[in-house]
């Protein structure tokens, strides 16, 4: 959560800091602030709300400086207000921080005893005072910062500057992403490469436990104990156009419509091959998967729903037992480990704290066959796994995930086919047919997007309802779960999803004329049973909104609204049916006037527990 930008350069870097914060605002938008060193000394400006509020303050103050740090916040400790906004200061020092300092209370008690006064409720202010305290005995700024960091427990990305050292910025990483940007006019740091594309594409990714000292013409990286280390410089492949809105009104809308291209890019490596190449997941794929007798999928939120869909595929197509765990719960319960389990972790960012911790827990139990499916090749999760598959969705800025979900599903289907082939359950003819179906997915999804005008027409009536119920059966039950999540995330309508067969076991009590019921109705073996479930809704006066496949026989009647998808897509139909649910949530949110890309209380990259 939260976003950091830091710079030490030969020019006024205020515009760089503010533009960087705008690019990182998806990570947190409760408050924003910056600290600069200029001829007047240390200058700090903070504002509650969006980066635009901070920009207005900066313009009014005519702030300038060649060294600075900036932050956009998603609140963890302390309510969103100016006193809790970053940067926090102490005796000429300023600090910005992502993450959570778990031992902040004991440190706060100790520092209060030393005479330090606290003005905020945050854990971050502890870091500022702790560095100031260490400077009393260790006058070197870099060494004192490392000494303070060594006492921290938890997750953090930090940037620190000192009025006494106007041409240096110190940064450190443990658990929260942080990278360096190298340019001819100076050196920079940020939580995400998108914040630095305005000045450089030369990137150095820091590892956990790294500290770096940035100066205008040089930088150095050490471990916390001061041991020097080298980190490889890479050229970011992220383009500035990829993170601009272009013709779209919101990032979520843009990312929904980017899904055909994202799927095409993700599946590009298939080429025209008529067979699955296990090496798609890494050089050691055959050796690892050949030793696997079950699959454990660990993920959070939308990625968890992708895992639930994959369970149906893995068991039905590959014949491999599969369980799916919520990452934030998995490591806190007693489970039964099996070393012949393939542990699959899913994450858009690759920095999801709960998923990383769950992976480490699984490995500590002796389950070393690990695979991650992730959208960010340089992320922590990618580095922690034996096998990896990088989805090529491109940057996803909107908080409500869309294209990351569909590309994860495509990757999980490839994994299913790979396991089936290695186990001898995928006949050559079906293998070729499945590959052709995957290649056709971008076209099929493009046709679904053409339904947007019909979906928009539903939104006006739908948006006036306080609650909604989503129904699905089989592998489309997780799609119903994901549709309900999208609606509640961005429109704030309370929405729940159930397997349609469970209606009579409780949820039917909620159904009346004011309860819209959204049904996912693919033309599959469960269709007739689903139709019976929907009749139960109509008999209680519930209003139905049905997304049905062509040929399903679903017809519009009084109280039953039907949109037909262009084609039935078999096992892959889940990838098509989620798209109209994304569009429904988007257009309902527009009618309700909520902030689509930055829903309240949420942030994109969840890097804290």
Short mmCIF file of C-alpha atoms in Angstrom, two decimals, residues 266-445:
data_model
loop_
_atom_site.label_atom_id
_atom_site.label_comp_id
_atom_site.label_asym_id
_atom_site.label_seq_id
_atom_site.Cartn_x
_atom_site.Cartn_y
_atom_site.Cartn_z
CA UNK A 266 -0.07 -13.80 -22.34
CA UNK A 267 -0.70 -16.64 -24.78
CA UNK A 268 1.67 -15.38 -27.47
CA UNK A 269 4.31 -17.97 -26.62
CA UNK A 270 1.99 -20.72 -27.85
CA UNK A 271 2.58 -19.60 -31.41
CA UNK A 272 1.19 -22.12 -33.88
CA UNK A 273 2.31 -25.17 -31.90
CA UNK A 274 -0.01 -28.17 -31.75
CA UNK A 275 1.39 -29.35 -28.43
CA UNK A 276 1.99 -27.99 -24.94
CA UNK A 277 5.59 -27.22 -24.01
CA UNK A 278 6.07 -27.71 -20.23
CA UNK A 279 9.01 -25.31 -20.35
CA UNK A 280 6.47 -22.45 -20.34
CA UNK A 281 6.71 -22.63 -16.55
CA UNK A 282 10.49 -22.96 -16.29
CA UNK A 283 13.33 -25.25 -17.29
CA UNK A 284 12.71 -27.69 -14.44
CA UNK A 285 8.95 -27.98 -15.05
CA UNK A 286 8.90 -31.64 -16.07
CA UNK A 287 11.02 -32.72 -13.10
CA UNK A 288 8.91 -30.75 -10.64
CA UNK A 289 5.47 -31.55 -12.02
CA UNK A 290 6.38 -35.19 -12.53
CA UNK A 291 6.71 -35.50 -8.74
CA UNK A 292 3.39 -33.80 -7.98
CA UNK A 293 0.31 -35.65 -6.76
CA UNK A 294 -1.80 -32.70 -5.62
CA UNK A 295 -2.02 -28.92 -6.02
CA UNK A 296 -2.42 -26.24 -3.35
CA UNK A 297 -3.37 -22.77 -4.62
CA UNK A 298 -2.78 -19.82 -2.30
CA UNK A 299 -4.05 -16.33 -3.08
CA UNK A 300 -6.09 -13.33 -1.93
CA UNK A 301 -9.15 -11.51 -3.25
CA UNK A 302 -9.64 -11.72 -7.01
CA UNK A 303 -6.66 -14.06 -7.36
CA UNK A 304 -8.32 -16.42 -4.86
CA UNK A 305 -11.37 -16.56 -7.12
CA UNK A 306 -9.11 -17.45 -10.04
CA UNK A 307 -7.79 -20.31 -7.93
CA UNK A 308 -11.32 -21.53 -7.24
CA UNK A 309 -12.02 -21.72 -10.97
CA UNK A 310 -8.76 -23.58 -11.53
CA UNK A 311 -9.74 -26.23 -8.98
CA UNK A 312 -12.55 -27.36 -11.28
CA UNK A 313 -10.17 -27.54 -14.26
CA UNK A 314 -7.35 -29.33 -12.44
CA UNK A 315 -9.58 -32.04 -11.05
CA UNK A 316 -11.81 -32.51 -14.13
CA UNK A 317 -9.17 -32.27 -16.87
CA UNK A 318 -5.85 -33.20 -15.24
CA UNK A 319 -7.26 -35.52 -12.58
CA UNK A 320 -5.14 -33.83 -9.90
CA UNK A 321 -6.64 -33.17 -6.44
CA UNK A 322 -6.63 -29.46 -5.70
CA UNK A 323 -7.31 -27.28 -2.66
CA UNK A 324 -7.49 -23.49 -2.60
CA UNK A 325 -6.55 -21.44 0.46
CA UNK A 326 -7.04 -17.78 1.39
CA UNK A 327 -3.45 -16.67 1.94
CA UNK A 328 -4.21 -14.58 5.02
CA UNK A 329 -5.69 -17.65 6.76
CA UNK A 330 -3.49 -20.49 5.55
CA UNK A 331 -0.44 -19.99 7.73
CA UNK A 332 -2.48 -19.51 10.90
CA UNK A 333 -4.06 -22.94 10.95
CA UNK A 334 -2.71 -26.43 11.43
CA UNK A 335 -2.56 -28.10 8.01
CA UNK A 336 -1.23 -31.44 6.79
CA UNK A 337 1.78 -30.87 4.52
CA UNK A 338 2.73 -33.19 1.66
CA UNK A 339 6.12 -32.74 -0.02
CA UNK A 340 4.60 -33.91 -3.31
CA UNK A 341 2.28 -30.90 -3.42
CA UNK A 342 2.65 -28.20 -6.06
CA UNK A 343 2.16 -24.92 -4.22
CA UNK A 344 0.78 -22.31 -6.66
CA UNK A 345 0.73 -18.67 -5.60
CA UNK A 346 -1.23 -16.07 -7.55
CA UNK A 347 -0.73 -12.31 -7.38
CA UNK A 348 -1.04 -9.39 -9.77
CA UNK A 349 1.72 -7.36 -8.11
CA UNK A 350 3.87 -10.16 -6.74
CA UNK A 351 4.21 -8.14 -3.54
CA UNK A 352 1.04 -9.23 -1.69
CA UNK A 353 2.26 -9.62 1.89
CA UNK A 354 -0.16 -12.37 2.90
CA UNK A 355 0.63 -14.46 -0.17
CA UNK A 356 4.38 -14.11 0.31
CA UNK A 357 4.08 -15.10 3.98
CA UNK A 358 1.86 -18.07 3.11
CA UNK A 359 4.41 -19.27 0.54
CA UNK A 360 7.21 -19.06 3.07
CA UNK A 361 5.05 -21.02 5.53
CA UNK A 362 4.38 -23.74 2.97
CA UNK A 363 8.09 -24.02 2.21
CA UNK A 364 8.88 -24.22 5.92
CA UNK A 365 6.59 -27.27 6.04
CA UNK A 366 8.74 -28.97 3.42
CA UNK A 367 6.66 -28.22 0.32
CA UNK A 368 9.36 -27.04 -2.07
CA UNK A 369 7.59 -27.59 -5.40
CA UNK A 370 6.42 -24.02 -5.96
CA UNK A 371 5.03 -22.06 -8.90
CA UNK A 372 3.91 -18.45 -9.05
CA UNK A 373 1.64 -16.86 -11.62
CA UNK A 374 2.29 -13.14 -11.55
CA UNK A 375 2.06 -10.02 -13.69
CA UNK A 376 5.32 -8.38 -12.51
CA UNK A 377 8.50 -10.22 -13.52
CA UNK A 378 10.78 -8.40 -11.06
CA UNK A 379 8.55 -8.93 -8.03
CA UNK A 380 9.37 -10.67 -4.76
CA UNK A 381 6.98 -13.55 -5.43
CA UNK A 382 8.66 -14.39 -8.72
CA UNK A 383 12.04 -14.59 -7.04
CA UNK A 384 10.72 -16.84 -4.26
CA UNK A 385 9.36 -19.63 -6.49
CA UNK A 386 11.02 -22.56 -8.24
CA UNK A 387 8.73 -22.21 -11.28
CA UNK A 388 7.05 -19.10 -12.62
CA UNK A 389 4.64 -17.93 -15.29
CA UNK A 390 4.55 -14.22 -16.07
CA UNK A 391 1.20 -13.02 -17.33
CA UNK A 392 1.58 -10.16 -19.76
CA UNK A 393 -1.42 -8.10 -18.77
CA UNK A 394 0.55 -4.87 -18.62
CA UNK A 395 0.17 -2.32 -15.82
CA UNK A 396 -3.10 -2.58 -13.90
CA UNK A 397 -3.84 0.74 -12.20
CA UNK A 398 -7.50 0.42 -11.24
CA UNK A 399 -7.91 -0.95 -7.73
CA UNK A 400 -10.60 -3.42 -8.86
CA UNK A 401 -8.66 -6.08 -10.75
CA UNK A 402 -9.92 -7.08 -14.21
CA UNK A 403 -7.31 -8.04 -16.79
CA UNK A 404 -5.06 -9.58 -14.15
CA UNK A 405 -7.89 -12.00 -13.38
CA UNK A 406 -8.48 -13.17 -16.93
CA UNK A 407 -4.77 -13.58 -17.66
CA UNK A 408 -4.35 -15.57 -14.44
CA UNK A 409 -7.15 -17.85 -15.60
CA UNK A 410 -5.44 -18.35 -18.96
CA UNK A 411 -2.19 -19.25 -17.19
CA UNK A 412 -3.99 -21.66 -14.86
CA UNK A 413 -5.64 -23.36 -17.82
CA UNK A 414 -2.22 -23.81 -19.42
CA UNK A 415 -1.01 -25.34 -16.14
CA UNK A 416 -4.00 -27.70 -16.17
CA UNK A 417 -3.24 -28.84 -19.72
CA UNK A 418 0.45 -29.25 -18.88
CA UNK A 419 -0.31 -31.45 -15.88
CA UNK A 420 -2.82 -33.45 -17.90
CA UNK A 421 -0.26 -34.03 -20.64
CA UNK A 422 2.47 -35.10 -18.23
CA UNK A 423 0.02 -37.51 -16.57
CA UNK A 424 -0.99 -38.98 -19.92
CA UNK A 425 -4.64 -37.87 -19.70
CA UNK A 426 -4.55 -35.34 -22.57
CA UNK A 427 -4.92 -37.03 -25.96
CA UNK A 428 -3.14 -35.34 -28.89
CA UNK A 429 -6.36 -34.41 -30.72
CA UNK A 430 -7.84 -32.74 -27.64
CA UNK A 431 -4.52 -31.02 -26.94
CA UNK A 432 -4.61 -29.40 -30.39
CA UNK A 433 -8.25 -28.41 -29.91
CA UNK A 434 -7.55 -26.85 -26.53
CA UNK A 435 -4.66 -24.82 -27.90
CA UNK A 436 -6.83 -23.55 -30.73
CA UNK A 437 -9.52 -22.56 -28.22
CA UNK A 438 -6.94 -20.61 -26.23
CA UNK A 439 -5.72 -18.83 -29.34
CA UNK A 440 -9.30 -17.84 -30.21
CA UNK A 441 -9.95 -16.39 -26.74
CA UNK A 442 -9.00 -12.76 -27.57
CA UNK A 443 -11.48 -12.73 -30.47
CA UNK A 444 -14.22 -14.36 -28.41
CA UNK A 445 -13.68 -11.85 -25.59
#
